[in-house]
Short mmCIF file of C-alpha atoms and ligand atoms in Angstrom, two decimals:
data_model
loop_
_atom_site.label_atom_id
_atom_site.label_comp_id
_atom_site.label_asym_id
_atom_site.label_seq_id
_atom_site.Cartn_x
_atom_site.Cartn_y
_atom_site.Cartn_z
CA MET A 1 0.00 0.00 0.00
CA GLU A 2 1.19 3.49 -0.80
CA GLU A 3 2.40 5.61 2.12
CA LYS A 4 -0.14 8.19 3.32
CA ILE A 5 2.44 10.84 4.04
CA MET A 6 6.02 11.17 3.00
CA PHE A 7 7.25 13.11 6.03
CA ASP A 8 5.58 13.81 9.32
CA ASN A 9 6.75 17.18 10.72
CA PRO A 10 9.36 17.72 8.04
CA ASN A 11 12.36 19.98 8.29
CA ILE A 12 12.18 22.46 5.47
CA GLY A 13 15.03 23.70 3.28
CA ILE A 14 14.87 26.71 0.97
CA LEU A 15 17.41 26.99 -1.84
CA GLY A 16 17.70 30.57 -3.08
CA LEU A 17 16.97 33.47 -0.73
CA GLY A 18 15.74 36.10 -3.19
CA HIS A 19 12.38 37.83 -3.58
CA VAL A 20 10.62 34.44 -3.58
CA GLY A 21 12.78 32.30 -1.31
CA LEU A 22 13.26 34.67 1.60
CA PRO A 23 9.59 35.65 2.17
CA THR A 24 8.62 31.98 1.72
CA ALA A 25 11.25 30.83 4.21
CA LEU A 26 10.24 33.42 6.79
CA GLY A 27 6.53 32.78 6.26
CA LEU A 28 6.96 29.04 6.78
CA ALA A 29 9.12 29.63 9.87
CA ASP A 30 6.60 32.07 11.24
CA ILE A 31 3.75 29.55 11.02
CA GLY A 32 5.82 27.12 13.04
CA TRP A 33 8.14 25.10 10.81
CA ASN A 34 11.88 24.68 11.22
CA VAL A 35 13.35 26.25 8.13
CA ILE A 36 16.93 26.38 6.93
CA GLY A 37 17.78 28.61 3.98
CA ALA A 38 20.78 28.68 1.68
CA ASP A 39 22.02 30.85 -1.12
CA ASP A 40 24.95 30.39 -3.52
CA LEU A 41 25.87 34.03 -2.98
CA LYS A 42 27.85 33.73 0.22
CA SER A 43 27.81 37.45 1.09
CA LYS A 44 24.03 37.55 0.75
CA ALA A 45 23.61 34.45 2.91
CA GLN A 46 25.89 35.98 5.52
CA ASP A 47 23.93 39.26 5.56
CA ILE A 48 20.66 37.39 6.02
CA ALA A 49 22.17 35.27 8.79
CA ASN A 50 23.14 38.54 10.51
CA GLY A 51 19.57 39.79 10.27
CA ASP A 52 20.12 42.16 7.32
CA ALA A 53 17.45 41.81 4.64
CA PRO A 54 19.13 41.99 1.22
CA PHE A 55 16.30 43.98 -0.44
CA TYR A 56 13.45 46.22 0.59
CA GLU A 57 10.09 44.57 1.23
CA PRO A 58 7.60 45.91 3.80
CA GLY A 59 7.88 43.99 7.08
CA LEU A 60 10.71 41.76 5.84
CA SER A 61 13.45 43.02 8.18
CA GLU A 62 11.21 42.66 11.24
CA MET A 63 10.09 39.18 10.14
CA LEU A 64 13.71 38.14 9.58
CA ILE A 65 14.85 39.22 13.02
CA LYS A 66 11.77 37.71 14.68
CA ASN A 67 12.33 34.29 13.12
CA ILE A 68 16.08 34.23 13.67
CA ASN A 69 15.42 35.02 17.34
CA SER A 70 12.74 32.33 17.63
CA GLY A 71 15.29 29.83 16.32
CA ARG A 72 12.93 28.57 13.62
CA PHE A 73 14.81 30.20 10.75
CA SER A 74 18.50 29.81 10.16
CA VAL A 75 20.87 30.22 7.24
CA ALA A 76 23.15 27.32 6.34
CA SER A 77 26.82 27.98 5.74
CA SER A 78 26.51 26.02 2.48
CA VAL A 79 23.82 24.71 0.15
CA GLU A 80 24.98 21.18 0.98
CA GLU A 81 24.37 21.76 4.69
CA ALA A 82 20.80 22.96 4.01
CA ILE A 83 20.11 19.91 1.84
CA ASP A 84 21.42 17.56 4.48
CA ALA A 85 19.28 19.15 7.20
CA SER A 86 16.00 19.07 5.23
CA ASP A 87 13.27 16.60 4.30
CA VAL A 88 11.33 18.92 2.01
CA ILE A 89 13.37 21.27 -0.17
CA PHE A 90 11.78 24.25 -1.91
CA VAL A 91 13.74 25.30 -4.97
CA CYS A 92 13.50 29.10 -5.23
CA VAL A 93 16.47 29.85 -7.49
CA GLY A 94 16.37 32.31 -10.39
CA THR A 95 15.05 31.51 -13.84
CA PRO A 96 16.42 34.39 -15.92
CA GLN A 97 15.77 34.94 -19.59
CA ASN A 98 17.81 33.59 -22.50
CA ASP A 99 18.33 35.78 -25.59
CA ASP A 100 15.55 33.94 -27.44
CA GLY A 101 13.06 34.67 -24.64
CA SER A 102 13.12 31.13 -23.24
CA ALA A 103 13.77 30.55 -19.53
CA ASP A 104 17.39 29.86 -18.59
CA LEU A 105 16.98 26.79 -16.39
CA SER A 106 20.63 26.26 -15.54
CA GLN A 107 20.19 27.29 -11.89
CA ILE A 108 17.26 24.86 -11.60
CA GLU A 109 19.28 22.04 -13.13
CA ASN A 110 22.20 22.86 -10.87
CA ALA A 111 19.93 22.82 -7.81
CA GLY A 112 18.57 19.39 -8.83
CA ARG A 113 22.04 17.98 -9.32
CA THR A 114 23.36 19.44 -6.06
CA ILE A 115 20.39 18.04 -4.14
CA ALA A 116 20.91 14.57 -5.65
CA GLN A 117 24.64 14.52 -5.01
CA ASN A 118 24.32 15.65 -1.40
CA SER A 119 21.27 13.77 -0.18
CA ASN A 120 21.78 10.80 2.11
CA THR A 121 18.08 10.42 2.88
CA ASN A 122 14.87 10.58 0.82
CA LYS A 123 13.59 14.07 -0.02
CA LEU A 124 10.58 15.80 -1.47
CA VAL A 125 11.85 18.43 -3.92
CA VAL A 126 9.36 21.22 -4.49
CA GLU A 127 9.77 23.54 -7.45
CA LYS A 128 8.64 27.03 -6.44
CA SER A 129 10.46 29.10 -9.06
CA THR A 130 8.44 29.95 -12.15
CA THR A 131 9.32 27.45 -14.86
CA PRO A 132 7.95 26.32 -18.23
CA VAL A 133 5.68 23.30 -18.33
CA SER A 134 7.51 19.94 -17.94
CA THR A 135 10.50 21.41 -16.06
CA SER A 136 9.73 19.40 -12.92
CA LEU A 137 9.88 16.21 -14.96
CA ARG A 138 13.37 17.21 -16.07
CA ILE A 139 14.28 17.86 -12.43
CA LYS A 140 13.03 14.38 -11.61
CA ASP A 141 15.30 12.87 -14.30
CA THR A 142 18.24 14.85 -12.96
CA LEU A 143 17.58 13.74 -9.39
CA ARG A 144 17.44 10.10 -10.48
CA ARG A 145 20.58 10.35 -12.57
CA TYR A 146 22.73 11.79 -9.79
CA ALA A 147 21.11 10.11 -6.75
CA LYS A 148 23.19 8.15 -4.26
CA GLU A 149 22.31 4.51 -3.78
CA ASN A 150 19.08 3.84 -1.82
CA VAL A 151 18.06 7.51 -1.79
CA GLU A 152 14.71 8.33 -3.38
CA PHE A 153 13.19 11.59 -4.50
CA GLU A 154 9.77 12.89 -5.31
CA VAL A 155 9.10 16.15 -7.11
CA ALA A 156 6.20 18.51 -6.65
CA VAL A 157 5.31 21.94 -8.04
CA ASN A 158 4.08 24.69 -5.76
CA PRO A 159 4.21 27.96 -7.71
CA GLU A 160 4.51 31.21 -5.81
CA PHE A 161 2.05 34.07 -6.21
CA LEU A 162 3.94 36.66 -4.21
CA ARG A 163 3.88 40.22 -5.51
CA GLU A 164 6.91 42.31 -4.73
CA GLY A 165 6.08 44.96 -2.19
CA THR A 166 3.37 42.78 -0.67
CA GLY A 167 5.26 39.49 -0.63
CA LEU A 168 4.72 38.73 3.05
CA TYR A 169 1.08 39.79 2.96
CA ASP A 170 0.54 37.50 -0.03
CA PHE A 171 2.21 34.59 1.78
CA PHE A 172 -0.09 34.96 4.78
CA ASN A 173 -3.22 35.70 2.73
CA PRO A 174 -3.10 33.38 -0.28
CA ASP A 175 -5.90 33.40 -2.88
CA ARG A 176 -4.94 29.85 -3.69
CA ILE A 177 -2.24 27.32 -2.92
CA VAL A 178 -1.46 25.28 -6.00
CA LEU A 179 0.04 21.86 -5.35
CA GLY A 180 1.19 19.88 -8.36
CA VAL A 181 1.97 16.38 -7.11
CA GLU A 182 2.67 12.87 -8.31
CA SER A 183 1.55 10.91 -5.22
CA GLU A 184 -0.74 10.94 -2.19
CA ALA A 185 2.30 10.96 0.07
CA ALA A 186 3.71 14.13 -1.50
CA LYS A 187 0.30 15.76 -1.51
CA ASN A 188 -0.30 15.07 2.18
CA THR A 189 3.16 16.30 3.09
CA LEU A 190 2.49 19.63 1.38
CA LEU A 191 -1.04 19.89 2.82
CA GLN A 192 0.51 19.39 6.24
CA ILE A 193 3.04 22.18 5.60
CA TYR A 194 0.41 24.71 4.48
CA LEU A 195 -2.45 23.77 6.77
CA PRO A 196 -1.22 25.79 9.79
CA LEU A 197 -1.41 28.87 7.54
CA LEU A 198 -5.06 28.34 6.69
CA ALA A 199 -6.13 26.88 10.04
CA GLN A 200 -4.15 29.50 12.01
CA THR A 201 -2.73 26.86 14.34
CA ASN A 202 0.69 25.49 15.14
CA PRO A 203 1.92 22.52 13.11
CA SER A 204 1.93 20.39 16.26
CA ASP A 205 -1.82 20.99 16.82
CA ILE A 206 -2.83 19.57 13.46
CA SER A 207 -4.10 16.00 13.41
CA ASP A 208 -3.59 13.44 10.65
CA LYS A 209 -7.33 13.50 10.00
CA GLU A 210 -7.20 17.26 9.38
CA ILE A 211 -4.32 16.80 6.97
CA TYR A 212 -6.12 14.12 4.96
CA GLU A 213 -9.29 16.22 4.84
CA ALA A 214 -7.49 19.45 3.92
CA LYS A 215 -7.73 18.75 0.21
CA SER A 216 -11.38 19.77 0.31
CA ASN A 217 -10.40 23.30 1.45
CA ASP A 218 -11.23 25.66 -1.45
CA LYS A 219 -7.84 27.35 -1.26
CA PHE A 220 -5.99 24.22 -2.31
CA VAL A 221 -5.81 23.52 -6.02
CA ILE A 222 -4.38 20.04 -6.36
CA THR A 223 -3.16 19.02 -9.80
CA ASP A 224 -0.52 17.07 -11.66
CA VAL A 225 2.90 18.72 -11.90
CA ASN A 226 2.58 20.01 -15.49
CA THR A 227 -0.77 21.66 -14.81
CA ALA A 228 0.63 23.43 -11.76
CA GLU A 229 3.46 24.88 -13.85
CA LEU A 230 0.98 26.07 -16.45
CA ILE A 231 -1.25 27.73 -13.84
CA LYS A 232 1.62 30.03 -12.95
CA HIS A 233 2.71 30.92 -16.48
CA ALA A 234 -0.88 31.39 -17.63
CA SER A 235 -1.72 33.59 -14.61
CA ASN A 236 1.15 36.00 -15.18
CA SER A 237 0.53 36.05 -18.94
CA PHE A 238 -3.13 36.87 -18.30
CA LEU A 239 -2.18 39.75 -15.99
CA ALA A 240 0.19 41.06 -18.66
CA THR A 241 -2.60 40.73 -21.24
CA LYS A 242 -4.96 42.78 -19.11
CA ILE A 243 -2.41 45.58 -18.85
CA SER A 244 -1.62 45.65 -22.57
CA PHE A 245 -5.34 45.48 -23.31
CA ILE A 246 -6.12 48.57 -21.24
CA ASN A 247 -3.10 50.39 -22.66
CA LEU A 248 -4.43 49.87 -26.19
CA VAL A 249 -7.83 51.08 -25.03
CA ALA A 250 -6.00 54.13 -23.62
CA ASP A 251 -4.62 54.86 -27.10
CA ILE A 252 -8.14 54.76 -28.54
CA CYS A 253 -9.31 57.04 -25.71
CA GLU A 254 -6.62 59.55 -26.55
CA LYS A 255 -7.54 59.64 -30.22
CA SER A 256 -11.25 59.93 -29.46
CA GLY A 257 -11.14 62.33 -26.51
CA SER A 258 -12.35 59.78 -23.94
CA ASP A 259 -11.08 58.86 -20.49
CA VAL A 260 -9.48 55.44 -20.00
CA SER A 261 -9.79 55.53 -16.21
CA LYS A 262 -13.57 55.78 -16.57
CA VAL A 263 -13.61 53.09 -19.26
CA ALA A 264 -11.61 50.84 -16.89
CA LYS A 265 -14.01 51.58 -14.05
CA GLY A 266 -17.01 50.85 -16.21
CA MET A 267 -15.48 47.60 -17.40
CA GLY A 268 -14.07 46.50 -14.05
CA LEU A 269 -17.37 46.61 -12.17
CA ASP A 270 -18.43 43.60 -14.21
CA PRO A 271 -17.26 40.77 -11.93
CA ARG A 272 -16.40 38.68 -14.99
CA ILE A 273 -13.80 41.32 -15.89
CA GLY A 274 -12.70 42.62 -12.46
CA SER A 275 -11.19 46.02 -11.76
CA SER A 276 -7.60 45.09 -10.94
CA PHE A 277 -4.79 45.31 -13.50
CA LEU A 278 -6.70 47.82 -15.61
CA GLN A 279 -4.46 50.77 -14.77
CA ALA A 280 -3.17 52.25 -18.04
CA GLY A 281 0.28 53.79 -18.12
CA LEU A 282 3.88 53.03 -18.86
CA GLY A 283 3.29 49.28 -19.04
CA PHE A 284 4.31 46.27 -17.01
CA GLY A 285 7.83 45.63 -15.76
CA GLY A 286 9.64 43.77 -13.04
CA TYR A 287 11.33 40.43 -12.88
CA CYS A 288 8.19 38.38 -13.55
CA LEU A 289 5.61 39.57 -16.07
CA PRO A 290 7.94 40.59 -18.95
CA LYS A 291 10.05 37.46 -18.53
CA ASP A 292 7.17 35.07 -17.99
CA ILE A 293 5.18 36.17 -21.01
CA LYS A 294 8.26 35.66 -23.19
CA ALA A 295 8.99 32.24 -21.69
CA PHE A 296 5.33 31.22 -22.02
CA THR A 297 5.37 32.33 -25.67
CA LYS A 298 8.55 30.36 -26.32
CA ILE A 299 7.43 27.14 -24.67
CA GLY A 300 4.11 27.37 -26.54
CA GLU A 301 5.95 27.83 -29.84
CA ASP A 302 8.31 24.97 -29.03
CA LEU A 303 5.22 22.81 -28.52
CA GLY A 304 3.86 23.90 -31.91
CA VAL A 305 1.22 26.39 -30.74
CA ASP A 306 0.78 29.73 -32.56
CA MET A 307 1.62 32.23 -29.80
CA SER A 308 1.39 35.44 -31.86
CA PHE A 309 -1.34 36.72 -29.50
CA PHE A 310 1.06 36.74 -26.54
CA ARG A 311 3.90 38.11 -28.67
CA GLU A 312 1.69 41.10 -29.43
CA VAL A 313 0.87 41.58 -25.73
CA ASP A 314 4.60 42.00 -25.19
CA ASN A 315 5.06 44.28 -28.21
CA VAL A 316 2.25 46.58 -27.07
CA ASN A 317 4.05 46.85 -23.73
CA ILE A 318 7.44 47.62 -25.24
CA ARG A 319 5.92 50.49 -27.27
CA ARG A 320 4.61 52.31 -24.16
CA VAL A 321 7.92 53.99 -23.35
CA ASP A 322 8.32 55.37 -26.91
CA GLN A 323 4.85 56.83 -26.69
CA ILE A 324 5.79 58.78 -23.57
CA ILE A 325 8.95 60.08 -25.25
CA ASP A 326 6.81 61.16 -28.24
CA LYS A 327 4.45 63.02 -25.90
CA LEU A 328 7.39 64.77 -24.26
CA LYS A 329 8.77 65.80 -27.65
CA GLY A 330 5.29 66.88 -28.70
CA LYS A 331 5.39 69.43 -25.90
CA LEU A 332 9.08 70.40 -25.61
CA TRP A 333 10.14 69.77 -29.23
CA VAL A 334 13.92 69.21 -29.00
CA LEU A 335 14.88 67.38 -25.81
CA ARG A 336 18.63 67.93 -25.94
CA ASP A 337 19.82 70.12 -23.03
CA LYS A 338 16.35 70.27 -21.48
CA THR A 339 16.16 69.44 -17.77
CA ILE A 340 13.70 66.68 -17.02
CA ALA A 341 12.77 65.46 -13.54
CA VAL A 342 11.88 61.77 -13.49
CA TRP A 343 9.98 60.65 -10.41
CA GLY A 344 10.09 56.91 -9.94
CA ILE A 345 12.72 54.39 -10.99
CA ALA A 346 11.34 51.20 -9.37
CA PHE A 347 9.17 48.98 -11.58
CA LYS A 348 6.26 49.65 -9.24
CA PRO A 349 5.70 51.29 -5.84
CA GLY A 350 6.63 49.55 -2.60
CA THR A 351 9.91 48.09 -3.82
CA ASP A 352 13.48 49.12 -4.64
CA ASP A 353 13.55 46.63 -7.52
CA ILE A 354 14.46 48.22 -10.87
CA ARG A 355 14.74 45.03 -12.91
CA GLU A 356 12.92 45.44 -16.25
CA SER A 357 11.46 48.66 -14.91
CA PRO A 358 9.68 50.71 -17.59
CA ALA A 359 11.06 53.77 -15.78
CA MET A 360 14.60 52.50 -16.49
CA ALA A 361 13.77 52.09 -20.19
CA LEU A 362 12.41 55.63 -20.18
CA ILE A 363 15.53 57.00 -18.46
CA GLU A 364 17.70 55.21 -21.01
CA LYS A 365 15.85 56.88 -23.87
CA LEU A 366 16.10 60.28 -22.19
CA ILE A 367 19.85 59.76 -21.87
CA GLU A 368 20.01 58.96 -25.60
CA GLU A 369 18.29 62.32 -26.17
CA GLU A 370 21.02 63.99 -24.07
CA VAL A 371 18.71 65.63 -21.54
CA LYS A 372 19.81 66.76 -18.11
CA LEU A 373 18.18 64.37 -15.62
CA ASN A 374 16.95 65.10 -12.12
CA LEU A 375 16.12 61.73 -10.56
CA HIS A 376 14.04 60.91 -7.54
CA ASP A 377 12.69 57.63 -6.17
CA PRO A 378 11.71 56.98 -2.54
CA LYS A 379 13.52 53.61 -2.42
CA ALA A 380 15.31 52.70 -5.64
CA MET A 381 17.97 55.39 -6.04
CA GLU A 382 20.79 53.26 -4.60
CA GLU A 383 19.87 50.39 -6.94
CA PHE A 384 19.99 52.80 -9.87
CA LYS A 385 23.45 54.02 -8.89
CA ARG A 386 24.73 50.46 -9.33
CA THR A 387 23.70 50.35 -13.00
CA SER A 388 25.63 51.52 -16.06
CA LEU A 389 23.02 54.22 -16.74
CA SER A 390 24.32 56.06 -13.68
CA GLU A 391 27.60 56.63 -15.59
CA TYR A 392 25.82 59.29 -17.66
CA SER A 393 27.41 62.57 -16.64
CA ASN A 394 24.28 64.71 -16.57
CA ILE A 395 22.34 63.20 -13.67
CA GLU A 396 21.50 64.75 -10.34
CA TYR A 397 19.86 62.77 -7.53
CA PHE A 398 17.28 64.20 -5.17
CA THR A 399 15.91 62.74 -1.97
CA ASP A 400 13.10 65.30 -2.03
CA PRO A 401 10.87 65.47 -5.13
CA ILE A 402 10.24 69.18 -4.56
CA ASP A 403 13.96 69.98 -4.80
CA SER A 404 14.17 67.96 -8.00
CA SER A 405 11.69 70.28 -9.73
CA ASN A 406 13.79 73.46 -9.57
CA ASN A 407 14.04 74.98 -13.05
CA VAL A 408 13.04 71.80 -14.86
CA ASP A 409 11.23 71.82 -18.20
CA ALA A 410 9.06 68.84 -17.27
CA ILE A 411 8.34 66.30 -14.56
CA ILE A 412 7.62 62.75 -15.66
CA ILE A 413 5.89 60.44 -13.18
CA ALA A 414 7.26 57.03 -14.11
CA THR A 415 6.27 54.98 -11.04
CA ASP A 416 2.98 55.38 -9.18
CA TRP A 417 4.39 55.87 -5.68
CA PRO A 418 1.41 57.07 -3.60
CA GLU A 419 3.58 59.73 -1.93
CA PHE A 420 3.75 61.60 -5.25
CA LYS A 421 0.06 62.38 -4.82
CA SER A 422 0.55 64.46 -1.71
CA VAL A 423 3.46 66.72 -2.65
CA ASP A 424 2.79 70.45 -2.73
CA TYR A 425 2.21 70.99 -6.44
CA LYS A 426 1.57 74.72 -6.02
CA ASN A 427 5.16 75.20 -4.83
CA ILE A 428 6.44 72.90 -7.51
CA LYS A 429 4.69 74.82 -10.26
CA ASP A 430 6.43 78.05 -9.26
CA ALA A 431 9.83 76.36 -9.07
CA MET A 432 9.70 74.84 -12.56
CA GLN A 433 11.08 76.46 -15.70
CA TYR A 434 7.88 75.42 -17.45
CA PRO A 435 5.04 73.79 -15.45
CA PHE A 436 4.59 70.62 -17.45
CA VAL A 437 3.76 67.29 -15.80
CA LEU A 438 3.72 64.15 -17.92
CA ASP A 439 1.94 61.62 -15.75
CA ALA A 440 2.91 58.29 -17.32
CA ARG A 441 1.06 56.37 -14.58
CA ASN A 442 -2.20 58.36 -14.41
CA LEU A 443 -1.49 58.92 -10.74
CA LEU A 444 -2.73 62.49 -10.34
CA ASN A 445 -6.11 64.14 -10.72
CA PRO A 446 -6.04 65.97 -14.10
CA VAL A 447 -8.66 68.53 -13.09
CA GLU A 448 -6.72 69.52 -9.96
CA MET A 449 -3.47 69.78 -11.92
CA LEU A 450 -5.07 72.00 -14.58
CA ASP A 451 -6.65 74.13 -11.83
CA ILE A 452 -3.23 74.75 -10.26
CA GLY A 453 -2.07 75.92 -13.67
CA PHE A 454 -0.06 72.96 -14.90
CA ASP A 455 0.23 71.89 -18.45
CA TYR A 456 -0.68 68.26 -17.68
CA ILE A 457 -0.79 65.14 -19.83
CA GLY A 458 -1.72 61.69 -18.61
CA VAL A 459 -2.29 58.44 -20.49
CA GLY A 460 -5.57 57.96 -22.35
CA ARG A 461 -7.15 60.93 -20.62
CA TYR A 462 -6.02 64.25 -22.10
CA SER A 463 -4.16 64.62 -25.35
C1 UGA B 501 3.68 39.46 -10.43
C2 UGA B 501 2.31 38.85 -10.13
O1 UGA B 501 1.36 39.89 -9.91
C3 UGA B 501 2.38 37.94 -8.90
O2 UGA B 501 1.12 37.31 -8.68
C4 UGA B 501 3.46 36.89 -9.12
O3 UGA B 501 3.61 36.02 -8.02
C5 UGA B 501 4.78 37.56 -9.40
O4 UGA B 501 4.63 38.42 -10.55
C6 UGA B 501 5.81 36.51 -9.67
O5 UGA B 501 5.67 35.79 -10.67
O6 UGA B 501 6.70 36.31 -8.86
P1 UGA B 501 5.09 41.50 -9.46
O7 UGA B 501 6.12 41.19 -10.50
O8 UGA B 501 5.55 41.75 -8.08
O9 UGA B 501 4.01 40.32 -9.35
O10 UGA B 501 4.34 42.80 -9.97
P2 UGA B 501 2.84 43.21 -10.30
O11 UGA B 501 2.18 43.76 -9.12
O12 UGA B 501 2.16 42.11 -11.02
O13 UGA B 501 3.10 44.41 -11.33
C7 UGA B 501 3.79 44.16 -12.56
C8 UGA B 501 3.89 45.41 -13.39
O14 UGA B 501 2.63 45.74 -13.95
C9 UGA B 501 4.36 46.66 -12.66
O15 UGA B 501 5.34 47.31 -13.46
C10 UGA B 501 3.12 47.50 -12.53
O16 UGA B 501 3.39 48.88 -12.50
C11 UGA B 501 2.38 47.11 -13.81
N1 UGA B 501 0.90 47.30 -13.73
C12 UGA B 501 0.17 46.59 -12.83
C13 UGA B 501 0.27 48.18 -14.61
O17 UGA B 501 0.93 48.83 -15.45
N2 UGA B 501 -1.11 48.32 -14.55
C14 UGA B 501 -1.85 47.62 -13.67
O18 UGA B 501 -3.09 47.77 -13.69
C15 UGA B 501 -1.21 46.73 -12.78
#
């Protein structure tokens, strides 16, 4: 008879302590599990072990210190040590993009091989990183090929749905927990791990009966491994589609003198459509949506499916930045030697992450136009200074957005940080060379801005 559970009260290992791995590790520790994390980047692992969060995420530093102090979260001195100490290993390593848009799975393969070569006991290996369909089956092959004698592995897929900036909130308040499994034993092990989160109890208070009955909880979506991988890729591609969709609608609004924010409201109140992800603007960025839609397109094409629909979703997004530059030129004509304040560098508010940020693409184009740049972002300025764009000689950095507006020819709002709503625009207007605000995120109220006396342009609202 098949085992009912693979591990009772498992020790949990997390490989990769980035934006996915660290919140997951701390979340699991916080609900009562013993978690050991590891990262190939030794300096990062050391910082985390010392209680220093390696990136900004609301509540992360506090959660890190709390769980180090409770003794439930620790950082291994090597990946091998974490593997040895764990029964269930969550693989949270990076899946960057290859030049052809496909996912570079070398870190995943390497994690599989390292787990196999260093495991002396059976393990459940859970793929949490976002990967194309069938990747977990390749992990399984790798584990088998490099396994020591008498050591067995199972694989499972448990995609993450953590948004940057609300990663911890999302861990503790999941819409769904997708478990792609190949056996009852793996399924019950994962149900056991997540049940304390939904039942709000300690792992030790959960009975076997509750574990076996947990599958009927609506939050759990239990599938085969390939389906679980597809749920993640399809979800992010759908979110990207919604954004490109509303951005195209914004273009029609501009040409027809309509207001995209009202169109989005009117559409979004239909529960079949939903109001989220209908904010028109500079387009989607970050480490997930742009990469995932490309990888989803590529895997679909490799499987012989015509993916031109998704290719276009991406193309619409890439064009957003050029449209903003065209609007700027439409107002200021020649950009060379003009002083432009850009507010916002992060790919979205609530994070210092600038990877694939539309604001970065915009800044790059402004540099090509040889403007003088006044930059401000509440969190991401230090990240920017580490990039090659910061080598441009004509950049000044401002910790206060008001100071950044002195004598500028335009302000561009490139990230919708809520704090940009409450700055004193009356003062700003007087300080500017010419009071022009190009609101690439539709953050501000156009009527109020026009009342103050600004020349104001948003996206899909006023041409
Ligand atoms: C995204 C997904 O939302 C998460 O569910 C998923 O877990 C995560 O990717 C991942 O795969 O790890 P994230 O990359 O943190 O999360 O960012 P989002 O909140 O999805 O925003 C992505 C981009 O879309 C941002 O640049 C944002 O400014 C833009 N956006 C979002 C819009 O332009 N309009 C909108 O209406 C919403």
